[in-house]
Amino acid sequence: MRMSGIQSDSLAPPSQIAVAFYNAMLDGTIPWRTAETLRAALTGLAIGAGCGLIVSILLGLIPPVARLMQFSIEVLRPVPAVALIPVAILTLGFGYAMEVSLVAFATFWPVLIYGHAAITNIEPQLLDVSRVLRLSGLGRVTKIVLPATLPRYFVAFRLATAVSLIVAVPVEIAANPLGIGYELMTASQSLHPDLMFALVLWIGLVGWGLNGALLFAQRRLFGPAGMAEIAR
């Protein structure tokens, strides 16, 4: 940053940040790195959210299992995913698989906790209907549980999507030589604050765009009634 003729290696004026962003877009650095990050983040999200959905349904419909698993959940849930980076490196090595596994671990919990709460709040009359109709376990889930809880599951998925990006970038900074996090670390170590700040702003824009797209889909899918149900 230039102030009174002083050059800084840690700051950059907005004009330099804009130029660095333009150049990184033009040469494909940002698109390529962003694609790598999103590939790992969304794959981990799909695995974590899918497992969270299944486990939350099991815990919600089988209370003894929920009571049995409560202690394990309360112990594991507060563990930050980034704290498991050393374990993941030892077991999976550096790279894509390690990043996906940590994102999956982090995104599992919002869907599990939010989904389990949604199922336990289902109106008892709806579950009584499933018994009267003698629905199978699968029929009970597909015809009663999921329709009643889908709006809240979508909120959980939206939160998990934000978590996936929050975890993916630090993992790339620490242990995966791919993605936008690695490019951010490289810019910092090579004393390019203009590119570094451009990447930080870009990460924020990507997160904002993902959340905005999912919020738009949420409003279109569930409408005012669904949004009111979510707010309850």
mmCIF file with all atom_site columns, N, CA and C in Angstrom, residues 28-41 178-184 199 202-203 206:
data_model
loop_
_atom_site.group_PDB
_atom_site.id
_atom_site.type_symbol
_atom_site.label_atom_id
_atom_site.label_alt_id
_atom_site.label_comp_id
_atom_site.label_asym_id
_atom_site.label_entity_id
_atom_site.label_seq_id
_atom_site.pdbx_PDB_ins_code
_atom_site.Cartn_x
_atom_site.Cartn_y
_atom_site.Cartn_z
_atom_site.occupancy
_atom_site.B_iso_or_equiv
_atom_site.pdbx_formal_charge
_atom_site.auth_seq_id
_atom_site.auth_comp_id
_atom_site.auth_asym_id
_atom_site.auth_atom_id
_atom_site.pdbx_PDB_model_num
ATOM 1  N N  . GLY A 1 28  ? -7.427  -17.422 -15.633 1.00 0.00 ? 28  GLY A N  1
ATOM 2  C CA . GLY A 1 28  ? -8.075  -18.671 -15.238 1.00 0.00 ? 28  GLY A CA 1
ATOM 3  C C  . GLY A 1 28  ? -7.747  -19.155 -13.846 1.00 0.00 ? 28  GLY A C  1
ATOM 4  N N  . THR A 1 29  ? -6.922  -18.420 -13.104 1.00 0.00 ? 29  THR A N  1
ATOM 5  C CA . THR A 1 29  ? -6.536  -18.867 -11.764 1.00 0.00 ? 29  THR A CA 1
ATOM 6  C C  . THR A 1 29  ? -7.739  -18.980 -10.842 1.00 0.00 ? 29  THR A C  1
ATOM 7  N N  . ILE A 1 30  ? -8.531  -17.917 -10.762 1.00 0.00 ? 30  ILE A N  1
ATOM 8  C CA . ILE A 1 30  ? -9.682  -17.930 -9.858  1.00 0.00 ? 30  ILE A CA 1
ATOM 9  C C  . ILE A 1 30  ? -10.736 -18.939 -10.304 1.00 0.00 ? 30  ILE A C  1
ATOM 10 N N  . PRO A 1 31  ? -11.142 -18.974 -11.578 1.00 0.00 ? 31  PRO A N  1
ATOM 11 C CA . PRO A 1 31  ? -12.128 -19.986 -11.974 1.00 0.00 ? 31  PRO A CA 1
ATOM 12 C C  . PRO A 1 31  ? -11.665 -21.415 -11.697 1.00 0.00 ? 31  PRO A C  1
ATOM 13 N N  . TRP A 1 32  ? -10.407 -21.714 -12.005 1.00 0.00 ? 32  TRP A N  1
ATOM 14 C CA . TRP A 1 32  ? -9.907  -23.072 -11.805 1.00 0.00 ? 32  TRP A CA 1
ATOM 15 C C  . TRP A 1 32  ? -9.851  -23.429 -10.325 1.00 0.00 ? 32  TRP A C  1
ATOM 16 N N  . ARG A 1 33  ? -9.280  -22.545 -9.515  1.00 0.00 ? 33  ARG A N  1
ATOM 17 C CA . ARG A 1 33  ? -9.183  -22.804 -8.077  1.00 0.00 ? 33  ARG A CA 1
ATOM 18 C C  . ARG A 1 33  ? -10.568 -22.881 -7.438  1.00 0.00 ? 33  ARG A C  1
ATOM 19 N N  . THR A 1 34  ? -11.476 -22.026 -7.886  1.00 0.00 ? 34  THR A N  1
ATOM 20 C CA . THR A 1 34  ? -12.837 -22.058 -7.344  1.00 0.00 ? 34  THR A CA 1
ATOM 21 C C  . THR A 1 34  ? -13.523 -23.371 -7.682  1.00 0.00 ? 34  THR A C  1
ATOM 22 N N  . ALA A 1 35  ? -13.338 -23.848 -8.890  1.00 0.00 ? 35  ALA A N  1
ATOM 23 C CA . ALA A 1 35  ? -13.936 -25.126 -9.287  1.00 0.00 ? 35  ALA A CA 1
ATOM 24 C C  . ALA A 1 35  ? -13.415 -26.266 -8.428  1.00 0.00 ? 35  ALA A C  1
ATOM 25 N N  . GLU A 1 36  ? -12.111 -26.257 -8.114  1.00 0.00 ? 36  GLU A N  1
ATOM 26 C CA . GLU A 1 36  ? -11.537 -27.296 -7.256  1.00 0.00 ? 36  GLU A CA 1
ATOM 27 C C  . GLU A 1 36  ? -12.140 -27.239 -5.855  1.00 0.00 ? 36  GLU A C  1
ATOM 28 N N  . THR A 1 37  ? -12.268 -26.036 -5.316  1.00 0.00 ? 37  THR A N  1
ATOM 29 C CA . THR A 1 37  ? -12.845 -25.887 -3.978  1.00 0.00 ? 37  THR A CA 1
ATOM 30 C C  . THR A 1 37  ? -14.300 -26.331 -3.949  1.00 0.00 ? 37  THR A C  1
ATOM 31 N N  . LEU A 1 38  ? -15.077 -25.900 -4.928  1.00 0.00 ? 38  LEU A N  1
ATOM 32 C CA . LEU A 1 38  ? -16.494 -26.261 -4.956  1.00 0.00 ? 38  LEU A CA 1
ATOM 33 C C  . LEU A 1 38  ? -16.686 -27.755 -5.182  1.00 0.00 ? 38  LEU A C  1
ATOM 34 N N  . ARG A 1 39  ? -15.817 -28.363 -5.957  1.00 0.00 ? 39  ARG A N  1
ATOM 35 C CA . ARG A 1 39  ? -15.926 -29.807 -6.184  1.00 0.00 ? 39  ARG A CA 1
ATOM 36 C C  . ARG A 1 39  ? -15.762 -30.570 -4.869  1.00 0.00 ? 39  ARG A C  1
ATOM 37 N N  . ALA A 1 40  ? -14.751 -30.211 -4.099  1.00 0.00 ? 40  ALA A N  1
ATOM 38 C CA . ALA A 1 40  ? -14.533 -30.879 -2.819  1.00 0.00 ? 40  ALA A CA 1
ATOM 39 C C  . ALA A 1 40  ? -15.626 -30.529 -1.813  1.00 0.00 ? 40  ALA A C  1
ATOM 40 N N  . ALA A 1 41  ? -15.996 -29.237 -1.757  1.00 0.00 ? 41  ALA A N  1
ATOM 41 C CA . ALA A 1 41  ? -16.993 -28.799 -0.783  1.00 0.00 ? 41  ALA A CA 1
ATOM 42 C C  . ALA A 1 41  ? -18.352 -29.432 -1.047  1.00 0.00 ? 41  ALA A C  1
ATOM 43 N N  . LEU A 1 178 ? -4.617  -27.754 -3.477  1.00 0.00 ? 178 LEU A N  1
ATOM 44 C CA . LEU A 1 178 ? -5.599  -27.501 -4.527  1.00 0.00 ? 178 LEU A CA 1
ATOM 45 C C  . LEU A 1 178 ? -6.590  -26.469 -4.004  1.00 0.00 ? 178 LEU A C  1
ATOM 46 N N  . GLY A 1 179 ? -7.301  -25.843 -4.891  1.00 0.00 ? 179 GLY A N  1
ATOM 47 C CA . GLY A 1 179 ? -8.398  -24.984 -4.486  1.00 0.00 ? 179 GLY A CA 1
ATOM 48 C C  . GLY A 1 179 ? -7.982  -23.565 -4.162  1.00 0.00 ? 179 GLY A C  1
ATOM 49 N N  . ILE A 1 180 ? -8.983  -22.783 -3.835  1.00 0.00 ? 180 ILE A N  1
ATOM 50 C CA . ILE A 1 180 ? -8.773  -21.352 -3.633  1.00 0.00 ? 180 ILE A CA 1
ATOM 51 C C  . ILE A 1 180 ? -8.046  -21.069 -2.321  1.00 0.00 ? 180 ILE A C  1
ATOM 52 N N  . GLY A 1 181 ? -8.201  -21.960 -1.330  1.00 0.00 ? 181 GLY A N  1
ATOM 53 C CA . GLY A 1 181 ? -7.474  -21.788 -0.083  1.00 0.00 ? 181 GLY A CA 1
ATOM 54 C C  . GLY A 1 181 ? -5.972  -21.885 -0.279  1.00 0.00 ? 181 GLY A C  1
ATOM 55 N N  . TYR A 1 182 ? -5.549  -22.834 -1.098  1.00 0.00 ? 182 TYR A N  1
ATOM 56 C CA . TYR A 1 182 ? -4.114  -22.980 -1.385  1.00 0.00 ? 182 TYR A CA 1
ATOM 57 C C  . TYR A 1 182 ? -3.592  -21.763 -2.141  1.00 0.00 ? 182 TYR A C  1
ATOM 58 N N  . GLU A 1 183 ? -4.372  -21.267 -3.076  1.00 0.00 ? 183 GLU A N  1
ATOM 59 C CA . GLU A 1 183 ? -3.965  -20.068 -3.821  1.00 0.00 ? 183 GLU A CA 1
ATOM 60 C C  . GLU A 1 183 ? -3.864  -18.864 -2.889  1.00 0.00 ? 183 GLU A C  1
ATOM 61 N N  . LEU A 1 184 ? -4.757  -18.782 -1.917  1.00 0.00 ? 184 LEU A N  1
ATOM 62 C CA . LEU A 1 184 ? -4.723  -17.703 -0.933  1.00 0.00 ? 184 LEU A CA 1
ATOM 63 C C  . LEU A 1 184 ? -3.441  -17.773 -0.107  1.00 0.00 ? 184 LEU A C  1
ATOM 64 N N  . LEU A 1 199 ? -8.709  -12.585 -3.345  1.00 0.00 ? 199 LEU A N  1
ATOM 65 C CA . LEU A 1 199 ? -9.220  -13.938 -3.107  1.00 0.00 ? 199 LEU A CA 1
ATOM 66 C C  . LEU A 1 199 ? -10.136 -13.982 -1.890  1.00 0.00 ? 199 LEU A C  1
ATOM 67 N N  . TRP A 1 202 ? -13.354 -12.651 -2.970  1.00 0.00 ? 202 TRP A N  1
ATOM 68 C CA . TRP A 1 202 ? -14.005 -13.603 -3.869  1.00 0.00 ? 202 TRP A CA 1
ATOM 69 C C  . TRP A 1 202 ? -14.647 -14.749 -3.086  1.00 0.00 ? 202 TRP A C  1
ATOM 70 N N  . ILE A 1 203 ? -13.961 -15.236 -2.054  1.00 0.00 ? 203 ILE A N  1
ATOM 71 C CA . ILE A 1 203 ? -14.537 -16.296 -1.216  1.00 0.00 ? 203 ILE A CA 1
ATOM 72 C C  . ILE A 1 203 ? -15.843 -15.815 -0.592  1.00 0.00 ? 203 ILE A C  1
ATOM 73 N N  . VAL A 1 206 ? -18.532 -15.854 -3.271  1.00 0.00 ? 206 VAL A N  1
ATOM 74 C CA . VAL A 1 206 ? -18.986 -17.216 -3.574  1.00 0.00 ? 206 VAL A CA 1
ATOM 75 C C  . VAL A 1 206 ? -19.957 -17.700 -2.502  1.00 0.00 ? 206 VAL A C  1
#
